[in-house]
Amino acid sequence: MSFVADLRVVLRGRDFRRLFGTRLVSQFSDGIFQFGVTGFAFFSPEKQTTALAVAAGLAVLLMPYSILGPFVGVFIDRWSRRQILVVAPIVRGALLLVAAALVAADTPDAFFYAAALGVLAVNRFFLAALGASLPHVVPADRLMAANAVVPTSGTVLTFVGAGVAIGMREVLGGDDAGTAVLLVVSGVVFGLSALIARTMPRSLLGPSADPDRPQAREALHNVVVGLADGARHLAGHRVAAATMGAMAAHRFLYGMATALGIILYRYYFTDGDADAALRGISVVVATSGVGYFVAVLITPWATERFTIERWVPIALASAGVLTGVLVMPFQEWGLPAAGFVLGVAGQSVKICADTTVQRDVEDAYLGRAFSIYDMLFNGMYVLAAALSAAILPADGRSYLAVAIIAVGYPTAALVYRMITRPRVPSA
């Protein structure tokens, strides 16, 4: 009910509605694009999917966010954000048309991945500009409501876009031609967001003039130095650092579970039927999404009852034990259930990590702390997929991978509890 009330409040602002519309259209397009890349990389009937291909596909989807994330702010604070929101969709749309042409022409996959990396790099600038623009269209007393509404709505539209893409794939087929059409549609839809952004005045979204702002080259150097300073500052706040470490451990183990699930569905459960595999993994994604929602409901209650320092290890340990029990028989029914468990646990840990960083880290270091957070969040996921490429068999049925996940979560819980246990003062 609070979400509806918050949405009603912030939608009263005309400029917010325009920025909000820009975001919703772009994230709907992003759902189509992400599904297109996922289908091409992992579920194309025209190619074999290996653990190495899964690692490469996840790297393409996530590494631009990890590598570019800390640096894009330098330019977002210097270029007209409204112009970024107008130009970036056009550039991204053009790159998507190029990617579609490469897929349709059956060029080597490396060319497609290069174009996809370009698309995601542009999207990183776009999303950062959207985030930095929000305070310019929402009064300060409504900013909390806007921050509650915008990410949730954007995520919903991404899932809607992916759902539309699933329907289109059923009609068009999962071959290269069908993937190319998805990419074209995504590019056209994303371009529409530029039309919405263009209705806003050029000066509306900032950045404000600042004569003391350092030159871009100096600012980029300062980013590197600042990340090191942020890491040292985090090391002095053990609960925040430990909770961020717990989130990183979850992302590593979740990345391994993702690669395991994709290969199992692609070959072990479906005998290589790409369409059946995609339908199966879609159910896992859906149950994981339900788990995310449940975590949003129960985590505030659980942390109030148990404290963050106890709820995080409970979530981690439960995830390891239940995932091991559900996946080890290698029956198809176990993976959707495990997806739900990991969704609850992972989102619970993420909420706790967000809260402890915001609560414990000094404001002057907060941006750098979240830059490190972002790099860990995506980088550990890709690192896990790379390890999976080395240990997963061709059909994905790996007791070793399940054992690593089942033992890794409780181990992370134990380490976290040891670090965050209240220290007894010496006599």
Coordinates of C-alpha atoms in Angstrom, one line a residue:
M1 CA 0.0 0.0 0.0
S2 CA 2.9 2.4 0.8
F3 CA 4.3 1.8 -2.7
V4 CA 1.0 2.9 -4.3
A5 CA 0.9 5.9 -2.0
D6 CA 4.5 6.9 -2.8
L7 CA 3.8 6.5 -6.5
R8 CA 0.7 8.7 -6.3
V9 CA 2.7 11.4 -4.5
V10 CA 5.7 11.6 -6.8
L11 CA 3.6 11.4 -10.0
R12 CA 2.1 14.8 -9.2
G13 CA 5.3 16.4 -10.6
R14 CA 5.3 16.9 -14.4
D15 CA 9.1 16.8 -14.7
F16 CA 9.3 13.6 -12.6
R17 CA 6.7 12.0 -14.9
R18 CA 8.9 12.7 -17.9
L19 CA 12.0 11.3 -16.3
F20 CA 10.1 8.4 -14.9
G21 CA 8.6 7.7 -18.4
T22 CA 12.1 7.8 -19.9
R23 CA 13.3 5.2 -17.4
L24 CA 10.3 2.9 -17.8
V25 CA 10.6 2.8 -21.6
S26 CA 14.4 2.2 -21.4
Q27 CA 14.1 -0.6 -18.9
F28 CA 11.3 -2.3 -20.9
S29 CA 13.7 -2.2 -23.8
D30 CA 16.5 -3.5 -21.6
G31 CA 14.4 -6.5 -20.7
I32 CA 14.0 -7.4 -24.4
F33 CA 17.8 -6.9 -25.0
Q34 CA 18.9 -8.9 -22.0
F35 CA 16.6 -11.8 -23.0
G36 CA 17.9 -11.6 -26.6
V37 CA 21.5 -11.8 -25.4
T38 CA 20.7 -14.6 -22.9
G39 CA 18.9 -16.6 -25.6
F40 CA 21.6 -16.1 -28.1
A41 CA 24.4 -17.0 -25.7
F42 CA 22.8 -19.9 -23.8
F43 CA 19.7 -21.2 -25.5
S44 CA 20.3 -20.9 -29.3
P45 CA 19.4 -24.2 -31.0
E46 CA 22.1 -23.4 -33.6
K47 CA 25.0 -23.6 -31.2
Q48 CA 26.3 -25.7 -28.3
T49 CA 26.3 -24.1 -24.9
T50 CA 29.2 -24.8 -22.7
A51 CA 30.2 -23.5 -19.2
L52 CA 32.8 -21.4 -20.9
A53 CA 30.1 -19.8 -23.1
V54 CA 28.0 -19.1 -20.0
A55 CA 31.0 -17.4 -18.4
A56 CA 31.6 -15.3 -21.5
G57 CA 27.9 -14.3 -21.8
L58 CA 27.7 -13.3 -18.1
A59 CA 30.9 -11.3 -18.5
V60 CA 29.4 -9.4 -21.4
L61 CA 26.2 -8.6 -19.5
L62 CA 27.9 -7.5 -16.2
M63 CA 31.5 -6.4 -16.6
P64 CA 30.7 -3.0 -18.1
Y65 CA 28.9 -2.2 -14.9
S66 CA 31.8 -3.2 -12.8
I67 CA 34.6 -1.6 -14.8
L68 CA 32.9 1.6 -15.9
G69 CA 30.8 2.1 -12.8
P70 CA 33.2 4.1 -10.7
F71 CA 34.3 6.4 -13.6
V72 CA 31.1 7.4 -15.3
G73 CA 30.2 9.9 -12.6
V74 CA 33.2 12.0 -13.7
F75 CA 31.4 12.7 -17.0
I76 CA 27.9 12.6 -15.7
D77 CA 28.9 15.6 -13.5
R78 CA 30.3 17.5 -16.5
W79 CA 28.0 16.8 -19.4
S80 CA 24.4 17.9 -19.7
R81 CA 22.4 15.0 -18.2
R82 CA 19.4 15.8 -20.4
Q83 CA 21.5 15.5 -23.5
I84 CA 22.9 12.2 -22.3
L85 CA 19.3 10.9 -22.0
V86 CA 18.6 12.1 -25.5
V87 CA 21.8 11.0 -27.2
A88 CA 22.5 7.7 -25.4
P89 CA 19.3 6.0 -26.7
I90 CA 20.1 6.9 -30.2
V91 CA 23.7 5.6 -29.9
R92 CA 22.5 2.4 -28.2
G93 CA 19.8 1.9 -30.8
A94 CA 22.3 2.2 -33.6
L95 CA 24.6 -0.3 -31.9
L96 CA 21.6 -2.7 -31.5
L97 CA 21.0 -2.5 -35.2
V98 CA 24.6 -3.3 -35.8
A99 CA 24.4 -6.3 -33.4
A100 CA 21.2 -7.5 -35.1
A101 CA 23.0 -7.3 -38.5
L102 CA 25.9 -9.3 -37.1
V103 CA 23.6 -12.0 -35.8
A104 CA 21.6 -12.2 -39.0
A105 CA 24.8 -12.4 -41.1
D106 CA 26.1 -15.3 -38.9
T107 CA 29.4 -13.6 -38.1
P108 CA 31.7 -15.0 -35.4
D109 CA 30.2 -14.6 -31.9
A110 CA 33.1 -12.3 -30.9
F111 CA 31.8 -9.5 -33.1
F112 CA 28.3 -9.8 -31.6
Y113 CA 29.7 -9.7 -28.1
A114 CA 31.8 -6.6 -28.9
A115 CA 28.7 -4.8 -30.1
A116 CA 26.8 -6.0 -27.0
L117 CA 29.5 -4.6 -24.8
G118 CA 29.2 -1.3 -26.5
V119 CA 25.4 -1.3 -25.9
L120 CA 25.9 -2.0 -22.2
A121 CA 28.7 0.6 -21.9
V122 CA 26.3 3.3 -23.3
N123 CA 23.6 2.0 -21.0
R124 CA 25.8 2.5 -18.0
F125 CA 26.0 6.2 -18.8
F126 CA 22.3 6.3 -19.4
L127 CA 21.4 4.7 -16.0
A128 CA 23.9 6.9 -14.1
A129 CA 22.4 10.0 -15.7
L130 CA 18.9 8.9 -14.7
G131 CA 20.0 8.4 -11.1
A132 CA 21.8 11.7 -10.9
S133 CA 18.9 13.5 -12.4
L134 CA 16.3 12.4 -9.9
P135 CA 16.9 15.1 -7.3
H136 CA 16.4 17.8 -9.9
V137 CA 12.8 16.7 -10.6
V138 CA 11.6 15.7 -7.1
P139 CA 11.4 18.0 -4.0
A140 CA 13.8 17.0 -1.2
D141 CA 10.9 15.9 1.0
R142 CA 9.7 13.5 -1.7
L143 CA 13.1 12.0 -2.6
M144 CA 12.7 9.0 -0.3
A145 CA 9.4 8.2 -1.9
A146 CA 10.8 8.5 -5.4
N147 CA 13.8 6.2 -4.5
A148 CA 11.3 3.6 -3.3
V149 CA 9.2 3.8 -6.4
V150 CA 11.7 4.2 -9.3
P151 CA 13.9 1.1 -8.8
T152 CA 10.9 -1.2 -8.2
S153 CA 9.0 0.1 -11.2
G154 CA 12.1 -0.2 -13.4
T155 CA 12.7 -3.8 -12.4
V156 CA 9.1 -4.7 -13.0
L157 CA 9.3 -3.2 -16.5
T158 CA 12.5 -5.1 -17.2
F159 CA 10.7 -8.3 -16.4
V160 CA 7.7 -7.2 -18.5
G161 CA 10.1 -6.6 -21.4
A162 CA 11.7 -10.0 -20.9
G163 CA 8.2 -11.6 -20.9
V164 CA 7.3 -9.9 -24.1
A165 CA 10.6 -11.1 -25.6
I166 CA 9.7 -14.7 -24.5
G167 CA 6.4 -14.4 -26.4
M168 CA 8.1 -13.0 -29.4
R169 CA 10.7 -15.9 -29.4
E170 CA 7.8 -18.4 -29.3
V171 CA 6.4 -16.8 -32.5
L172 CA 9.7 -15.9 -34.3
G173 CA 11.8 -18.9 -33.2
G174 CA 15.0 -19.1 -31.3
D175 CA 17.4 -19.0 -34.3
D176 CA 19.6 -16.2 -35.3
A177 CA 16.9 -14.5 -37.3
G178 CA 14.6 -14.4 -34.3
T179 CA 17.3 -13.0 -32.1
A180 CA 18.1 -10.3 -34.7
V181 CA 14.4 -9.2 -34.7
L182 CA 14.5 -9.0 -30.8
L183 CA 17.5 -6.7 -31.0
V184 CA 15.9 -4.5 -33.6
V185 CA 12.8 -4.1 -31.5
S186 CA 14.8 -3.4 -28.4
G187 CA 16.8 -0.7 -30.3
V188 CA 13.6 1.0 -31.6
V189 CA 11.9 0.9 -28.2
F190 CA 15.0 2.3 -26.5
G191 CA 15.1 5.1 -29.1
L192 CA 11.6 6.1 -28.0
S193 CA 12.9 7.0 -24.6
A194 CA 15.0 9.8 -26.2
L195 CA 11.7 11.3 -27.5
I196 CA 10.4 11.5 -23.9
A197 CA 13.7 12.9 -22.6
R198 CA 13.7 15.6 -25.3
T199 CA 10.5 17.1 -23.8
M200 CA 12.5 18.2 -20.8
P201 CA 14.4 21.5 -20.8
R202 CA 18.1 21.1 -21.5
S203 CA 19.2 22.7 -18.2
L204 CA 16.6 20.9 -16.0
L205 CA 18.7 18.0 -14.9
G206 CA 22.0 19.6 -14.3
P207 CA 24.9 19.4 -13.6
S208 CA 25.1 22.8 -11.8
A209 CA 28.0 25.0 -12.6
D210 CA 31.0 24.5 -10.3
P211 CA 34.1 26.6 -10.9
D212 CA 36.1 24.5 -8.4
R213 CA 35.3 21.3 -10.2
P214 CA 38.6 19.5 -11.1
Q215 CA 39.5 18.8 -14.8
A216 CA 38.3 15.5 -16.1
R217 CA 41.8 13.9 -16.2
E218 CA 42.4 14.9 -12.6
A219 CA 39.0 13.6 -11.6
L220 CA 39.6 10.2 -13.2
H221 CA 42.9 10.0 -11.3
N222 CA 41.0 10.9 -8.2
V223 CA 38.6 8.0 -8.8
V224 CA 41.4 5.5 -8.5
V225 CA 42.9 7.1 -5.5
G226 CA 39.4 7.5 -4.0
L227 CA 38.6 3.8 -4.4
A228 CA 41.8 2.9 -2.4
D229 CA 40.8 5.4 0.3
G230 CA 37.3 4.0 0.4
A231 CA 38.6 0.5 0.8
R232 CA 40.8 1.6 3.7
H233 CA 37.8 3.4 5.3
L234 CA 35.7 0.3 4.9
A235 CA 38.3 -1.8 6.6
G236 CA 37.9 0.3 9.7
H237 CA 34.1 -0.4 9.8
R238 CA 34.0 -4.2 10.4
V239 CA 30.3 -4.7 10.3
A240 CA 29.8 -2.8 7.1
A241 CA 32.9 -4.5 5.5
A242 CA 31.8 -7.9 6.7
T243 CA 28.3 -7.5 5.4
M244 CA 29.6 -6.3 2.0
G245 CA 31.8 -9.4 2.1
A246 CA 28.8 -11.6 2.8
M247 CA 27.1 -10.1 -0.2
A248 CA 30.2 -10.8 -2.3
A249 CA 30.3 -14.4 -1.1
H250 CA 26.6 -14.8 -2.0
R251 CA 27.1 -13.4 -5.5
F252 CA 30.0 -15.7 -6.1
L253 CA 28.1 -18.8 -5.0
Y254 CA 24.9 -17.6 -6.8
G255 CA 27.0 -17.1 -10.0
M256 CA 28.1 -20.7 -9.7
A257 CA 24.5 -21.8 -9.2
T258 CA 23.4 -19.8 -12.2
A259 CA 26.0 -21.5 -14.5
L260 CA 25.1 -24.9 -13.1
G261 CA 21.4 -24.4 -13.6
I262 CA 21.8 -23.1 -17.2
I263 CA 23.9 -26.1 -18.2
L264 CA 21.7 -28.6 -16.4
Y265 CA 18.6 -27.3 -18.2
R266 CA 20.4 -27.1 -21.5
Y267 CA 21.5 -30.7 -21.6
Y268 CA 20.8 -32.9 -18.5
F269 CA 17.1 -32.1 -18.1
T270 CA 16.1 -31.5 -21.7
D271 CA 18.6 -33.5 -23.9
G272 CA 19.7 -30.4 -25.7
D273 CA 16.2 -29.0 -26.5
A274 CA 17.0 -25.3 -26.3
D275 CA 13.3 -24.1 -26.2
A276 CA 12.5 -26.6 -23.3
A277 CA 15.6 -25.5 -21.5
L278 CA 14.7 -21.8 -21.8
R279 CA 11.2 -22.5 -20.5
G280 CA 12.7 -24.4 -17.5
I281 CA 15.2 -21.7 -16.6
S282 CA 12.4 -19.1 -16.9
V283 CA 10.5 -20.9 -14.1
V284 CA 13.7 -20.7 -11.9
V285 CA 14.0 -17.0 -12.6
A286 CA 10.4 -16.5 -11.7
T287 CA 10.7 -18.4 -8.4
S288 CA 13.8 -16.5 -7.6
G289 CA 11.9 -13.2 -8.2
V290 CA 9.2 -14.4 -5.8
G291 CA 12.0 -15.0 -3.3
Y292 CA 13.3 -11.4 -3.8
F293 CA 9.8 -10.1 -3.0
V294 CA 9.5 -12.3 0.1
A295 CA 12.9 -11.0 1.3
V296 CA 11.7 -7.4 1.0
L297 CA 8.7 -8.3 3.3
I298 CA 10.5 -10.4 5.9
T299 CA 13.9 -8.8 6.2
P300 CA 12.8 -5.6 8.1
W301 CA 11.0 -7.8 10.6
A302 CA 13.8 -10.4 10.9
T303 CA 16.5 -7.8 11.4
E304 CA 14.5 -6.1 14.1
R305 CA 13.9 -9.4 15.9
F306 CA 17.4 -10.9 15.4
T307 CA 19.6 -7.9 14.4
I308 CA 21.5 -7.7 11.1
E309 CA 24.5 -9.4 12.6
R310 CA 22.4 -12.5 13.2
W311 CA 20.1 -12.5 10.3
V312 CA 22.8 -12.4 7.7
P313 CA 24.4 -15.7 8.8
I314 CA 21.0 -17.3 9.3
A315 CA 20.2 -16.4 5.6
L316 CA 23.5 -17.6 4.3
A317 CA 23.6 -20.9 6.3
S318 CA 20.0 -21.7 5.3
A319 CA 20.8 -21.0 1.7
G320 CA 23.6 -23.5 1.7
V321 CA 21.9 -26.3 3.5
L322 CA 18.6 -26.0 1.5
T323 CA 20.3 -25.6 -1.8
G324 CA 22.4 -28.7 -1.3
V325 CA 19.3 -30.7 -0.3
L326 CA 17.2 -29.5 -3.2
V327 CA 19.8 -29.7 -6.0
M328 CA 21.9 -32.7 -5.1
P329 CA 19.4 -35.2 -6.4
F330 CA 19.6 -33.5 -9.8
Q331 CA 15.8 -33.6 -10.3
E332 CA 14.2 -30.8 -12.3
W333 CA 11.7 -29.9 -9.5
G334 CA 14.6 -29.0 -7.2
L335 CA 15.9 -26.1 -9.1
P336 CA 12.9 -23.8 -9.0
A337 CA 12.7 -24.4 -5.2
A338 CA 16.4 -23.7 -4.9
G339 CA 15.9 -20.5 -6.9
F340 CA 13.3 -19.4 -4.4
V341 CA 15.6 -20.1 -1.5
L342 CA 18.5 -18.3 -3.0
G343 CA 16.2 -15.4 -4.0
V344 CA 15.1 -14.9 -0.3
A345 CA 18.6 -15.3 1.1
G346 CA 20.4 -13.2 -1.5
Q347 CA 18.0 -10.3 -1.3
S348 CA 18.0 -10.5 2.5
V349 CA 21.8 -10.2 2.5
K350 CA 21.8 -7.4 -0.1
I351 CA 19.2 -5.4 2.0
C352 CA 21.4 -5.8 5.0
A353 CA 24.5 -4.8 3.1
D354 CA 22.9 -1.7 1.8
T355 CA 21.7 -0.8 5.2
T356 CA 25.0 -1.3 7.0
V357 CA 27.0 0.7 4.5
Q358 CA 24.5 3.5 4.6
R359 CA 24.4 3.4 8.4
D360 CA 28.1 2.9 9.3
V361 CA 30.1 4.5 6.5
E362 CA 30.7 8.3 6.8
D363 CA 28.9 10.3 4.2
A364 CA 32.2 11.6 2.6
Y365 CA 33.1 8.0 1.8
L366 CA 29.7 6.7 0.8
G367 CA 30.0 7.1 -2.9
R368 CA 33.3 5.4 -3.0
A369 CA 32.0 2.6 -0.8
F370 CA 29.1 1.9 -3.1
S371 CA 31.5 2.0 -6.1
I372 CA 33.4 -0.8 -4.5
Y373 CA 30.1 -2.5 -3.6
D374 CA 29.0 -2.4 -7.3
M375 CA 32.3 -3.8 -8.5
L376 CA 32.1 -6.7 -6.0
F377 CA 28.4 -7.3 -6.8
N378 CA 29.0 -7.9 -10.5
G379 CA 32.7 -9.0 -10.5
M380 CA 32.2 -11.9 -8.1
Y381 CA 29.3 -13.2 -10.2
V382 CA 31.4 -13.3 -13.3
L383 CA 34.4 -14.8 -11.4
A384 CA 32.1 -17.7 -10.3
A385 CA 31.0 -18.3 -13.8
A386 CA 34.7 -18.5 -14.9
L387 CA 35.4 -21.1 -12.2
S388 CA 32.3 -23.0 -13.3
A389 CA 33.7 -23.2 -16.8
A390 CA 36.7 -25.1 -15.3
I391 CA 34.8 -27.6 -13.2
L392 CA 31.4 -28.2 -14.8
P393 CA 31.0 -31.3 -17.0
A394 CA 29.3 -31.1 -20.4
D395 CA 25.9 -32.0 -19.0
G396 CA 26.3 -29.8 -15.9
R397 CA 25.8 -32.7 -13.4
S398 CA 28.5 -31.8 -10.9
Y399 CA 28.5 -33.0 -7.3
L400 CA 31.6 -30.8 -6.8
A401 CA 29.8 -27.6 -7.8
V402 CA 26.8 -28.4 -5.5
A403 CA 29.2 -29.2 -2.7
I404 CA 31.0 -25.9 -3.1
I405 CA 27.7 -24.1 -3.0
A406 CA 26.3 -26.1 0.0
V407 CA 29.5 -25.7 2.0
G408 CA 30.4 -22.2 0.8
Y409 CA 27.3 -20.5 2.2
P410 CA 27.6 -21.8 5.8
T411 CA 31.4 -21.1 5.7
A412 CA 30.6 -17.5 4.7
A413 CA 28.1 -17.4 7.5
L414 CA 30.6 -18.6 10.1
V415 CA 33.3 -16.1 8.9
Y416 CA 30.8 -13.3 9.0
R417 CA 29.6 -14.2 12.5
M418 CA 33.2 -14.4 13.8
I419 CA 34.0 -10.9 12.4
T420 CA 30.9 -9.2 13.6
R421 CA 30.7 -10.9 17.1
P422 CA 30.8 -8.2 19.7
R423 CA 34.3 -7.9 21.1
V424 CA 34.7 -8.5 24.8
P425 CA 36.7 -5.7 26.4
S426 CA 39.9 -6.8 28.0
A427 CA 40.1 -6.5 31.7

